[in-house]
Amino acid sequence: MTIQLGWRLARLVFHLLRGLATCALVFPWAGARLRERLVRRWSARLLGICRVRVEHMAGAAPLAHALIVSNHISWLDIFVINALHPCRFVAKAEIRAWPVLGWLVAQAGTVFIARGNRRDLRHIFKGLVDALGQGQRVAFFPEGTTASQGQLLPFHANLLEAAIDARVPVQPYALAYVDARGGWHAAVDYTGETTFVDSILRILQGEPVVARLGCLAPIASEGAHRRELGAQAREAIAQALGTVEVQ
């Protein structure tokens, strides 16, 4: 292990410990606005330690009240979005098992969903509608898993029904990670047999990352079908990224 990598790991561990302390001591009494500021600041510092610089791509203005859908590439995705526009996330149950970070994202309001659990899905769906009805910004990754950069997997549209029931728009986000030459950043992909620890080490050891986040035009949900919303959101993200859509 090089001195630089050891120093970055030490900073990361210290930052995680600060996050644990904040969640344990501050979050229980903090209001929604304070929580949002803390999540935004903590996420931005995490990205800084990992040498990830966020660029807000030109596009539509981010809505304060919407159901956000984004393509899914890496464990970094949640923190890139939260560093700019904190959301309440719906994520796959496997994320809860991430060392320390899984607990932290849970404390930030992330809801975890188990694959194939219809009862769990119904319960979460009701919670999403309630959260959207209360004016919260909710986000999820409709691909259901991470994809290699340059590819976009099929969207699962079930949870988009929440936007219809809550009468809020769907806003697609397009997310990409590039290197200094503007090409896809190879170290960021989190697919196949790559473990969470492997991914962290690859990012910390690799060259700096630029995360490009684009907020796209919102899609009205009133009178729409969830599959139509999913198809429109996927097409918008694919066009923004120039990706290959995997059927």
PDB file of C-alpha atoms in Angstrom:
ATOM      1  CA  MET A   1       0.000   0.000   0.000  1.00  0.00           C
ATOM      2  CA  THR A   2       1.357   3.411  -0.963  1.00  0.00           C
ATOM      3  CA  ILE A   3       1.519   6.328   1.446  1.00  0.00           C
ATOM      4  CA  GLN A   4      -1.032   8.251  -0.631  1.00  0.00           C
ATOM      5  CA  LEU A   5      -3.535   5.388  -0.592  1.00  0.00           C
ATOM      6  CA  GLY A   6      -3.023   4.906   3.150  1.00  0.00           C
ATOM      7  CA  TRP A   7      -3.666   8.605   3.760  1.00  0.00           C
ATOM      8  CA  ARG A   8      -6.833   8.559   1.647  1.00  0.00           C
ATOM      9  CA  LEU A   9      -8.104   5.472   3.460  1.00  0.00           C
ATOM     10  CA  ALA A  10      -7.425   7.107   6.822  1.00  0.00           C
ATOM     11  CA  ARG A  11      -9.337  10.240   5.794  1.00  0.00           C
ATOM     12  CA  LEU A  12     -12.206   8.089   4.536  1.00  0.00           C
ATOM     13  CA  VAL A  13     -12.408   6.137   7.802  1.00  0.00           C
ATOM     14  CA  PHE A  14     -12.360   9.361   9.846  1.00  0.00           C
ATOM     15  CA  HIS A  15     -15.093  10.834   7.661  1.00  0.00           C
ATOM     16  CA  LEU A  16     -17.222   7.714   8.117  1.00  0.00           C
ATOM     17  CA  LEU A  17     -16.786   7.937  11.881  1.00  0.00           C
ATOM     18  CA  ARG A  18     -17.919  11.579  11.785  1.00  0.00           C
ATOM     19  CA  GLY A  19     -20.949  10.470   9.830  1.00  0.00           C
ATOM     20  CA  LEU A  20     -21.772   7.821  12.427  1.00  0.00           C
ATOM     21  CA  ALA A  21     -21.495  10.402  15.209  1.00  0.00           C
ATOM     22  CA  THR A  22     -23.698  12.869  13.343  1.00  0.00           C
ATOM     23  CA  CYS A  23     -26.400  10.262  12.727  1.00  0.00           C
ATOM     24  CA  ALA A  24     -26.324   9.114  16.348  1.00  0.00           C
ATOM     25  CA  LEU A  25     -26.135  12.501  18.069  1.00  0.00           C
ATOM     26  CA  VAL A  26     -27.658  15.068  15.693  1.00  0.00           C
ATOM     27  CA  PHE A  27     -30.181  13.330  13.436  1.00  0.00           C
ATOM     28  CA  PRO A  28     -32.575  12.269  16.235  1.00  0.00           C
ATOM     29  CA  TRP A  29     -33.488  15.899  16.966  1.00  0.00           C
ATOM     30  CA  ALA A  30     -32.639  17.605  13.663  1.00  0.00           C
ATOM     31  CA  GLY A  31     -35.403  19.004  11.470  1.00  0.00           C
ATOM     32  CA  ALA A  32     -35.789  18.156   7.791  1.00  0.00           C
ATOM     33  CA  ARG A  33     -33.877  21.208   6.541  1.00  0.00           C
ATOM     34  CA  LEU A  34     -30.916  20.644   8.857  1.00  0.00           C
ATOM     35  CA  ARG A  35     -30.780  16.977   7.887  1.00  0.00           C
ATOM     36  CA  GLU A  36     -30.747  17.955   4.240  1.00  0.00           C
ATOM     37  CA  ARG A  37     -27.859  20.382   4.759  1.00  0.00           C
ATOM     38  CA  LEU A  38     -25.899  17.796   6.721  1.00  0.00           C
ATOM     39  CA  VAL A  39     -26.479  15.100   4.082  1.00  0.00           C
ATOM     40  CA  ARG A  40     -25.420  17.462   1.285  1.00  0.00           C
ATOM     41  CA  ARG A  41     -22.263  18.570   3.107  1.00  0.00           C
ATOM     42  CA  TRP A  42     -21.266  15.069   4.212  1.00  0.00           C
ATOM     43  CA  SER A  43     -21.803  13.631   0.721  1.00  0.00           C
ATOM     44  CA  ALA A  44     -19.755  16.399  -0.885  1.00  0.00           C
ATOM     45  CA  ARG A  45     -16.858  15.786   1.511  1.00  0.00           C
ATOM     46  CA  LEU A  46     -16.992  12.033   0.890  1.00  0.00           C
ATOM     47  CA  LEU A  47     -16.685  12.659  -2.840  1.00  0.00           C
ATOM     48  CA  GLY A  48     -13.818  15.060  -2.202  1.00  0.00           C
ATOM     49  CA  ILE A  49     -11.894  12.406  -0.282  1.00  0.00           C
ATOM     50  CA  CYS A  50     -12.457  10.000  -3.183  1.00  0.00           C
ATOM     51  CA  ARG A  51     -11.284  12.740  -5.584  1.00  0.00           C
ATOM     52  CA  VAL A  52     -14.641  12.867  -7.347  1.00  0.00           C
ATOM     53  CA  ARG A  53     -15.570  16.302  -8.687  1.00  0.00           C
ATOM     54  CA  VAL A  54     -19.230  16.863  -9.506  1.00  0.00           C
ATOM     55  CA  GLU A  55     -20.253  18.827 -12.581  1.00  0.00           C
ATOM     56  CA  HIS A  56     -23.855  19.919 -12.961  1.00  0.00           C
ATOM     57  CA  MET A  57     -24.612  19.480 -16.672  1.00  0.00           C
ATOM     58  CA  ALA A  58     -26.739  22.041 -18.452  1.00  0.00           C
ATOM     59  CA  GLY A  59     -30.382  21.048 -18.549  1.00  0.00           C
ATOM     60  CA  ALA A  60     -33.642  21.555 -16.712  1.00  0.00           C
ATOM     61  CA  ALA A  61     -33.813  23.020 -13.233  1.00  0.00           C
ATOM     62  CA  PRO A  62     -34.018  20.362 -10.491  1.00  0.00           C
ATOM     63  CA  LEU A  63     -37.506  20.152  -9.037  1.00  0.00           C
ATOM     64  CA  ALA A  64     -37.888  20.418  -5.279  1.00  0.00           C
ATOM     65  CA  HIS A  65     -40.883  18.082  -5.349  1.00  0.00           C
ATOM     66  CA  ALA A  66     -40.719  15.148  -7.757  1.00  0.00           C
ATOM     67  CA  LEU A  67     -40.003  11.455  -8.170  1.00  0.00           C
ATOM     68  CA  ILE A  68     -36.404  11.267  -9.406  1.00  0.00           C
ATOM     69  CA  VAL A  69     -35.190   8.384 -11.587  1.00  0.00           C
ATOM     70  CA  SER A  70     -31.550   7.930 -12.562  1.00  0.00           C
ATOM     71  CA  ASN A  71     -29.330   5.446 -14.314  1.00  0.00           C
ATOM     72  CA  HIS A  72     -27.246   3.381 -11.889  1.00  0.00           C
ATOM     73  CA  ILE A  73     -23.480   2.879 -12.215  1.00  0.00           C
ATOM     74  CA  SER A  74     -21.805   2.819  -8.817  1.00  0.00           C
ATOM     75  CA  TRP A  75     -22.222   3.093  -5.060  1.00  0.00           C
ATOM     76  CA  LEU A  76     -21.104   6.690  -5.641  1.00  0.00           C
ATOM     77  CA  ASP A  77     -24.411   7.532  -7.348  1.00  0.00           C
ATOM     78  CA  ILE A  78     -26.369   8.169  -4.148  1.00  0.00           C
ATOM     79  CA  PHE A  79     -23.727  10.564  -2.851  1.00  0.00           C
ATOM     80  CA  VAL A  80     -23.317  12.418  -6.146  1.00  0.00           C
ATOM     81  CA  ILE A  81     -27.044  13.133  -6.233  1.00  0.00           C
ATOM     82  CA  ASN A  82     -27.199  13.955  -2.522  1.00  0.00           C
ATOM     83  CA  ALA A  83     -24.249  16.346  -2.824  1.00  0.00           C
ATOM     84  CA  LEU A  84     -26.380  18.520  -5.102  1.00  0.00           C
ATOM     85  CA  HIS A  85     -30.010  17.636  -4.453  1.00  0.00           C
ATOM     86  CA  PRO A  86     -30.588  15.526  -1.317  1.00  0.00           C
ATOM     87  CA  CYS A  87     -33.331  12.938  -1.838  1.00  0.00           C
ATOM     88  CA  ARG A  88     -35.003  10.166   0.038  1.00  0.00           C
ATOM     89  CA  PHE A  89     -33.786   7.079  -1.831  1.00  0.00           C
ATOM     90  CA  VAL A  90     -35.314   3.701  -2.525  1.00  0.00           C
ATOM     91  CA  ALA A  91     -32.512   1.188  -3.027  1.00  0.00           C
ATOM     92  CA  LYS A  92     -31.977  -2.561  -3.244  1.00  0.00           C
ATOM     93  CA  ALA A  93     -31.574  -4.380   0.065  1.00  0.00           C
ATOM     94  CA  GLU A  94     -27.964  -5.337  -0.738  1.00  0.00           C
ATOM     95  CA  ILE A  95     -26.887  -1.739  -0.168  1.00  0.00           C
ATOM     96  CA  ARG A  96     -27.827  -2.071   3.510  1.00  0.00           C
ATOM     97  CA  ALA A  97     -24.949  -4.567   3.813  1.00  0.00           C
ATOM     98  CA  TRP A  98     -22.292  -2.059   2.744  1.00  0.00           C
ATOM     99  CA  PRO A  99     -19.775  -1.635   5.574  1.00  0.00           C
ATOM    100  CA  VAL A 100     -20.694   1.535   7.526  1.00  0.00           C
ATOM    101  CA  LEU A 101     -21.992   3.347   4.425  1.00  0.00           C
ATOM    102  CA  GLY A 102     -25.038   1.060   4.357  1.00  0.00           C
ATOM    103  CA  TRP A 103     -25.997   2.136   7.869  1.00  0.00           C
ATOM    104  CA  LEU A 104     -25.333   5.781   7.073  1.00  0.00           C
ATOM    105  CA  VAL A 105     -27.551   5.873   3.998  1.00  0.00           C
ATOM    106  CA  ALA A 106     -30.252   4.141   6.037  1.00  0.00           C
ATOM    107  CA  GLN A 107     -30.058   6.882   8.661  1.00  0.00           C
ATOM    108  CA  ALA A 108     -30.371   9.461   5.877  1.00  0.00           C
ATOM    109  CA  GLY A 109     -33.813   8.057   5.071  1.00  0.00           C
ATOM    110  CA  THR A 110     -33.061   5.448   2.420  1.00  0.00           C
ATOM    111  CA  VAL A 111     -35.712   2.756   2.091  1.00  0.00           C
ATOM    112  CA  PHE A 112     -34.457  -0.715   1.176  1.00  0.00           C
ATOM    113  CA  ILE A 113     -36.413  -3.126  -0.980  1.00  0.00           C
ATOM    114  CA  ALA A 114     -35.843  -6.872  -1.290  1.00  0.00           C
ATOM    115  CA  ARG A 115     -36.104  -8.397  -4.741  1.00  0.00           C
ATOM    116  CA  GLY A 116     -39.220 -10.495  -5.327  1.00  0.00           C
ATOM    117  CA  ASN A 117     -40.891  -9.465  -2.055  1.00  0.00           C
ATOM    118  CA  ARG A 118     -44.339  -8.279  -3.178  1.00  0.00           C
ATOM    119  CA  ARG A 119     -45.533  -7.565   0.354  1.00  0.00           C
ATOM    120  CA  ASP A 120     -42.470  -5.411   0.959  1.00  0.00           C
ATOM    121  CA  LEU A 121     -43.052  -3.637  -2.349  1.00  0.00           C
ATOM    122  CA  ARG A 122     -46.652  -2.750  -1.457  1.00  0.00           C
ATOM    123  CA  HIS A 123     -45.577  -1.369   1.915  1.00  0.00           C
ATOM    124  CA  ILE A 124     -42.788   0.702   0.375  1.00  0.00           C
ATOM    125  CA  PHE A 125     -45.085   1.934  -2.381  1.00  0.00           C
ATOM    126  CA  LYS A 126     -47.514   3.354   0.162  1.00  0.00           C
ATOM    127  CA  GLY A 127     -44.626   5.040   1.987  1.00  0.00           C
ATOM    128  CA  LEU A 128     -43.433   6.622  -1.269  1.00  0.00           C
ATOM    129  CA  VAL A 129     -46.845   8.049  -2.043  1.00  0.00           C
ATOM    130  CA  ASP A 130     -47.051   9.473   1.488  1.00  0.00           C
ATOM    131  CA  ALA A 131     -43.539  10.985   1.250  1.00  0.00           C
ATOM    132  CA  LEU A 132     -44.277  12.553  -2.129  1.00  0.00           C
ATOM    133  CA  GLY A 133     -47.584  13.839  -0.788  1.00  0.00           C
ATOM    134  CA  GLN A 134     -45.652  15.573   2.009  1.00  0.00           C
ATOM    135  CA  GLY A 135     -43.550  17.461  -0.525  1.00  0.00           C
ATOM    136  CA  GLN A 136     -40.394  15.340  -0.285  1.00  0.00           C
ATOM    137  CA  ARG A 137     -38.040  14.620  -3.177  1.00  0.00           C
ATOM    138  CA  VAL A 138     -37.823  10.840  -3.634  1.00  0.00           C
ATOM    139  CA  ALA A 139     -35.349   9.006  -5.900  1.00  0.00           C
ATOM    140  CA  PHE A 140     -34.724   5.479  -7.109  1.00  0.00           C
ATOM    141  CA  PHE A 141     -32.773   3.571  -9.762  1.00  0.00           C
ATOM    142  CA  PRO A 142     -35.287   1.849 -12.062  1.00  0.00           C
ATOM    143  CA  GLU A 143     -32.653  -0.433 -13.611  1.00  0.00           C
ATOM    144  CA  GLY A 144     -32.639  -2.269 -10.287  1.00  0.00           C
ATOM    145  CA  THR A 145     -28.888  -2.899 -10.443  1.00  0.00           C
ATOM    146  CA  THR A 146     -25.706  -1.259 -11.679  1.00  0.00           C
ATOM    147  CA  ALA A 147     -24.752  -1.291 -15.364  1.00  0.00           C
ATOM    148  CA  SER A 148     -21.440  -0.710 -17.089  1.00  0.00           C
ATOM    149  CA  GLN A 149     -20.976   2.793 -18.392  1.00  0.00           C
ATOM    150  CA  GLY A 150     -22.158   3.084 -21.957  1.00  0.00           C
ATOM    151  CA  GLN A 151     -25.097   0.771 -21.294  1.00  0.00           C
ATOM    152  CA  LEU A 152     -28.604   1.344 -19.999  1.00  0.00           C
ATOM    153  CA  LEU A 153     -30.578  -1.637 -18.699  1.00  0.00           C
ATOM    154  CA  PRO A 154     -34.377  -2.010 -18.938  1.00  0.00           C
ATOM    155  CA  PHE A 155     -36.351   0.073 -16.446  1.00  0.00           C
ATOM    156  CA  HIS A 156     -38.651  -1.540 -13.881  1.00  0.00           C
ATOM    157  CA  ALA A 157     -41.649   0.772 -13.808  1.00  0.00           C
ATOM    158  CA  ASN A 158     -43.600  -0.475 -10.767  1.00  0.00           C
ATOM    159  CA  LEU A 159     -42.547   2.311  -8.397  1.00  0.00           C
ATOM    160  CA  LEU A 160     -43.359   4.986 -10.980  1.00  0.00           C
ATOM    161  CA  GLU A 161     -46.987   4.387 -10.066  1.00  0.00           C
ATOM    162  CA  ALA A 162     -46.241   6.377  -6.901  1.00  0.00           C
ATOM    163  CA  ALA A 163     -45.760   9.549  -8.971  1.00  0.00           C
ATOM    164  CA  ILE A 164     -49.141   8.995 -10.607  1.00  0.00           C
ATOM    165  CA  ASP A 165     -50.916   8.418  -7.294  1.00  0.00           C
ATOM    166  CA  ALA A 166     -49.186  11.408  -5.656  1.00  0.00           C
ATOM    167  CA  ARG A 167     -49.762  13.592  -8.736  1.00  0.00           C
ATOM    168  CA  VAL A 168     -46.151  14.697  -8.980  1.00  0.00           C
ATOM    169  CA  PRO A 169     -43.887  14.774 -12.057  1.00  0.00           C
ATOM    170  CA  VAL A 170     -41.105  12.313 -12.790  1.00  0.00           C
ATOM    171  CA  GLN A 171     -37.712  13.940 -13.365  1.00  0.00           C
ATOM    172  CA  PRO A 172     -34.968  11.850 -15.006  1.00  0.00           C
ATOM    173  CA  TYR A 173     -31.351  12.386 -13.971  1.00  0.00           C
ATOM    174  CA  ALA A 174     -28.485  11.378 -16.282  1.00  0.00           C
ATOM    175  CA  LEU A 175     -25.271  10.396 -14.511  1.00  0.00           C
ATOM    176  CA  ALA A 176     -21.843   9.718 -16.003  1.00  0.00           C
ATOM    177  CA  TYR A 177     -18.292   9.388 -14.670  1.00  0.00           C
ATOM    178  CA  VAL A 178     -15.465  10.506 -16.913  1.00  0.00           C
ATOM    179  CA  ASP A 179     -11.692  10.821 -16.756  1.00  0.00           C
ATOM    180  CA  ALA A 180      -9.492  13.772 -17.665  1.00  0.00           C
ATOM    181  CA  ARG A 181      -9.832  12.932 -21.373  1.00  0.00           C
ATOM    182  CA  GLY A 182     -13.638  12.891 -21.235  1.00  0.00           C
ATOM    183  CA  GLY A 183     -13.970   9.116 -21.678  1.00  0.00           C
ATOM    184  CA  TRP A 184     -15.842   6.720 -19.378  1.00  0.00           C
ATOM    185  CA  HIS A 185     -13.867   6.326 -16.151  1.00  0.00           C
ATOM    186  CA  ALA A 186     -12.938   2.634 -15.945  1.00  0.00           C
ATOM    187  CA  ALA A 187     -12.419   2.569 -12.169  1.00  0.00           C
ATOM    188  CA  VAL A 188     -16.007   3.518 -11.367  1.00  0.00           C
ATOM    189  CA  ASP A 189     -17.905   0.563 -12.860  1.00  0.00           C
ATOM    190  CA  TYR A 190     -19.391  -1.578 -10.089  1.00  0.00           C
ATOM    191  CA  THR A 191     -20.502  -4.723 -11.868  1.00  0.00           C
ATOM    192  CA  GLY A 192     -19.776  -8.439 -12.052  1.00  0.00           C
ATOM    193  CA  GLU A 193     -17.652  -9.863  -9.261  1.00  0.00           C
ATOM    194  CA  THR A 194     -16.403  -6.470  -8.038  1.00  0.00           C
ATOM    195  CA  THR A 195     -16.871  -6.185  -4.282  1.00  0.00           C
ATOM    196  CA  PHE A 196     -17.635  -3.000  -2.394  1.00  0.00           C
ATOM    197  CA  VAL A 197     -14.121  -2.896  -0.911  1.00  0.00           C
ATOM    198  CA  ASP A 198     -12.559  -3.592  -4.325  1.00  0.00           C
ATOM    199  CA  SER A 199     -14.515  -0.692  -5.785  1.00  0.00           C
ATOM    200  CA  ILE A 200     -13.380   1.732  -3.080  1.00  0.00           C
ATOM    201  CA  LEU A 201      -9.736   0.771  -3.564  1.00  0.00           C
ATOM    202  CA  ARG A 202      -9.952   1.111  -7.347  1.00  0.00           C
ATOM    203  CA  ILE A 203     -11.415   4.599  -7.022  1.00  0.00           C
ATOM    204  CA  LEU A 204      -8.910   5.740  -4.398  1.00  0.00           C
ATOM    205  CA  GLN A 205      -5.977   4.369  -6.403  1.00  0.00           C
ATOM    206  CA  GLY A 206      -7.153   5.544  -9.821  1.00  0.00           C
ATOM    207  CA  GLU A 207      -6.991   8.945 -11.420  1.00  0.00           C
ATOM    208  CA  PRO A 208      -9.450  11.649 -10.332  1.00  0.00           C
ATOM    209  CA  VAL A 209     -13.068  11.291 -11.408  1.00  0.00           C
ATOM    210  CA  VAL A 210     -15.488  13.832 -12.842  1.00  0.00           C
ATOM    211  CA  ALA A 211     -19.120  12.976 -12.089  1.00  0.00           C
ATOM    212  CA  ARG A 212     -21.473  14.631 -14.546  1.00  0.00           C
ATOM    213  CA  LEU A 213     -25.052  14.948 -13.355  1.00  0.00           C
ATOM    214  CA  GLY A 214     -27.761  16.272 -15.642  1.00  0.00           C
ATOM    215  CA  CYS A 215     -31.281  17.118 -14.507  1.00  0.00           C
ATOM    216  CA  LEU A 216     -33.539  16.494 -17.489  1.00  0.00           C
ATOM    217  CA  ALA A 217     -36.947  17.873 -18.392  1.00  0.00           C
ATOM    218  CA  PRO A 218     -39.655  16.625 -16.011  1.00  0.00           C
ATOM    219  CA  ILE A 219     -42.362  14.295 -17.298  1.00  0.00           C
ATOM    220  CA  ALA A 220     -45.963  14.924 -16.252  1.00  0.00           C
ATOM    221  CA  SER A 221     -47.532  11.913 -14.541  1.00  0.00           C
ATOM    222  CA  GLU A 222     -51.206  12.861 -14.604  1.00  0.00           C
ATOM    223  CA  GLY A 223     -53.151  10.568 -16.911  1.00  0.00           C
ATOM    224  CA  ALA A 224     -50.004   8.554 -17.750  1.00  0.00           C
ATOM    225  CA  HIS A 225     -49.281   4.851 -17.329  1.00  0.00           C
ATOM    226  CA  ARG A 226     -46.235   3.787 -15.350  1.00  0.00           C
ATOM    227  CA  ARG A 227     -44.791   1.933 -18.345  1.00  0.00           C
ATOM    228  CA  GLU A 228     -45.108   5.042 -20.482  1.00  0.00           C
ATOM    229  CA  LEU A 229     -43.338   7.063 -17.787  1.00  0.00           C
ATOM    230  CA  GLY A 230     -40.576   4.469 -17.573  1.00  0.00           C
ATOM    231  CA  ALA A 231     -40.098   4.403 -21.355  1.00  0.00           C
ATOM    232  CA  GLN A 232     -39.986   8.198 -21.599  1.00  0.00           C
ATOM    233  CA  ALA A 233     -37.538   8.522 -18.713  1.00  0.00           C
ATOM    234  CA  ARG A 234     -35.267   5.822 -20.116  1.00  0.00           C
ATOM    235  CA  GLU A 235     -35.257   7.387 -23.574  1.00  0.00           C
ATOM    236  CA  ALA A 236     -34.430  10.808 -22.129  1.00  0.00           C
ATOM    237  CA  ILE A 237     -31.492   9.435 -20.108  1.00  0.00           C
ATOM    238  CA  ALA A 238     -30.219   7.385 -23.063  1.00  0.00           C
ATOM    239  CA  GLN A 239     -30.242  10.448 -25.316  1.00  0.00           C
ATOM    240  CA  ALA A 240     -28.497  12.586 -22.705  1.00  0.00           C
ATOM    241  CA  LEU A 241     -25.723  10.053 -22.219  1.00  0.00           C
ATOM    242  CA  GLY A 242     -25.477   8.617 -25.717  1.00  0.00           C
ATOM    243  CA  THR A 243     -25.648   5.145 -24.213  1.00  0.00           C
ATOM    244  CA  VAL A 244     -26.479   1.777 -25.726  1.00  0.00           C
ATOM    245  CA  GLU A 245     -29.869   0.591 -24.499  1.00  0.00           C
ATOM    246  CA  VAL A 246     -29.799  -3.076 -23.479  1.00  0.00           C
ATOM    247  CA  GLN A 247     -33.143  -4.769 -24.082  1.00  0.00           C
TER     248      GLN A 247
END
